Amino acid sequence: MSRTLNELAPLVAEVSDTYASRNHIPRDDDWYLLKLQEELGELAAEYLKSTGRGRLKGADPATIRTALEDEAADVLAMLLLFARNNGIDLDAALERKWFKYLGRSAG
């Protein structure tokens, strides 16, 4: 099933809201950006493991690959939450900032 970023955002928000409630995590405007940074650091750590530049801690390649994919999902989810909290329409921003270049020749 294919969804737009704007369709994914409320689903991610529901999971995040449940997690925050169960774990008594207060979230303010700063939390969303700081949590995004934390998740990006975790993605970088898994990437370093996957490229042989980080401690493997006994993990096999399949486990490392799964962790890399999971951390990439965490980064995307936190970016969606950050955007939602700040009233950013990522679909529109991508159209405006990136996709205007589609169909143009290099050169």
Tab-separated table of C-alpha atoms in Angstrom:
chain	number	residue	atom	x	y	z
A	1	MET	CA	0.000	0.000	0.000
A	2	SER	CA	1.400	3.331	-1.060
A	3	ARG	CA	0.755	6.399	1.100
A	4	THR	CA	1.820	10.009	0.894
A	5	LEU	CA	3.891	11.531	3.646
A	6	ASN	CA	0.841	13.487	4.790
A	7	GLU	CA	-1.081	10.209	5.093
A	8	LEU	CA	1.714	8.584	7.088
A	9	ALA	CA	2.030	11.446	9.579
A	10	PRO	CA	-1.132	10.730	11.614
A	11	LEU	CA	-0.264	7.034	11.815
A	12	VAL	CA	3.205	7.839	13.106
A	13	ALA	CA	1.724	10.405	15.497
A	14	GLU	CA	-0.634	7.811	16.954
A	15	VAL	CA	2.262	5.445	17.683
A	16	SER	CA	4.339	8.275	19.132
A	17	ASP	CA	1.462	9.510	21.291
A	18	THR	CA	0.924	6.013	22.684
A	19	TYR	CA	4.644	5.575	23.400
A	20	ALA	CA	4.912	8.981	25.092
A	21	SER	CA	1.826	8.333	27.211
A	22	ARG	CA	2.911	4.873	28.329
A	23	ASN	CA	6.400	6.065	29.205
A	24	HIS	CA	5.413	9.451	30.672
A	25	ILE	CA	7.543	11.363	28.172
A	26	PRO	CA	6.743	15.062	28.035
A	27	ARG	CA	7.069	16.434	24.510
A	28	ASP	CA	7.482	20.084	23.648
A	29	ASP	CA	8.610	21.795	20.462
A	30	ASP	CA	12.287	21.093	21.196
A	31	TRP	CA	11.651	17.395	21.825
A	32	TYR	CA	10.763	16.708	18.189
A	33	LEU	CA	13.996	18.171	16.829
A	34	LEU	CA	16.169	16.674	19.558
A	35	LYS	CA	14.604	13.241	19.086
A	36	LEU	CA	15.174	13.505	15.321
A	37	GLN	CA	18.849	14.245	16.023
A	38	GLU	CA	19.053	11.269	18.393
A	39	GLU	CA	17.576	8.940	15.788
A	40	LEU	CA	19.934	10.274	13.125
A	41	GLY	CA	22.853	9.427	15.417
A	42	GLU	CA	21.526	5.893	15.839
A	43	LEU	CA	21.207	5.568	12.051
A	44	ALA	CA	24.805	6.747	11.652
A	45	ALA	CA	25.993	4.162	14.195
A	46	GLU	CA	24.237	1.351	12.342
A	47	TYR	CA	25.601	2.604	9.029
A	48	LEU	CA	29.124	2.552	10.442
A	49	LYS	CA	28.599	-1.054	11.583
A	50	SER	CA	27.263	-2.010	8.152
A	51	THR	CA	30.354	-0.582	6.454
A	52	GLY	CA	32.835	-2.206	8.831
A	53	ARG	CA	33.710	1.029	10.619
A	54	GLY	CA	31.813	0.451	13.844
A	55	ARG	CA	31.865	-2.116	16.629
A	56	LEU	CA	29.727	-5.075	15.685
A	57	LYS	CA	29.111	-6.189	19.279
A	58	GLY	CA	28.594	-9.747	18.060
A	59	ALA	CA	25.893	-8.842	15.523
A	60	ASP	CA	25.763	-10.720	12.233
A	61	PRO	CA	25.277	-8.940	8.868
A	62	ALA	CA	21.536	-9.701	8.719
A	63	THR	CA	20.959	-8.252	12.193
A	64	ILE	CA	22.977	-5.156	11.316
A	65	ARG	CA	21.008	-4.705	8.076
A	66	THR	CA	17.694	-4.957	9.929
A	67	ALA	CA	18.899	-2.445	12.519
A	68	LEU	CA	19.989	-0.056	9.731
A	69	GLU	CA	16.555	-0.296	8.111
A	70	ASP	CA	14.791	0.171	11.461
A	71	GLU	CA	16.846	3.256	12.285
A	72	ALA	CA	16.112	4.722	8.837
A	73	ALA	CA	12.408	4.214	9.603
A	74	ASP	CA	12.882	5.940	12.970
A	75	VAL	CA	14.503	8.955	11.277
A	76	LEU	CA	11.673	9.204	8.761
A	77	ALA	CA	9.041	8.853	11.485
A	78	MET	CA	10.649	11.547	13.603
A	79	LEU	CA	10.941	13.859	10.591
A	80	LEU	CA	7.225	13.353	9.945
A	81	LEU	CA	6.489	14.157	13.589
A	82	PHE	CA	8.738	17.228	13.522
A	83	ALA	CA	7.042	18.473	10.351
A	84	ARG	CA	3.567	17.822	11.736
A	85	ASN	CA	4.367	19.622	14.987
A	86	ASN	CA	5.673	22.621	13.041
A	87	GLY	CA	2.904	22.796	10.440
A	88	ILE	CA	5.161	21.745	7.569
A	89	ASP	CA	3.494	20.064	4.587
A	90	LEU	CA	6.321	17.826	3.404
A	91	ASP	CA	4.478	16.742	0.263
A	92	ALA	CA	4.101	20.378	-0.793
A	93	ALA	CA	7.651	21.251	0.235
A	94	LEU	CA	9.070	18.393	-1.849
A	95	GLU	CA	7.030	19.513	-4.842
A	96	ARG	CA	8.254	23.095	-4.411
A	97	LYS	CA	11.892	22.440	-3.502
A	98	TRP	CA	12.845	19.191	-5.260
A	99	PHE	CA	10.382	18.079	-7.871
A	100	LYS	CA	10.500	21.328	-9.841
A	101	TYR	CA	13.719	19.946	-11.284
A	102	LEU	CA	12.137	16.779	-12.631
A	103	GLY	CA	12.317	16.508	-16.402
A	104	ARG	CA	15.154	18.978	-16.728
A	105	SER	CA	18.285	17.808	-18.491
A	106	ALA	CA	21.599	17.935	-16.705
A	107	GLY	CA	23.887	20.577	-17.997
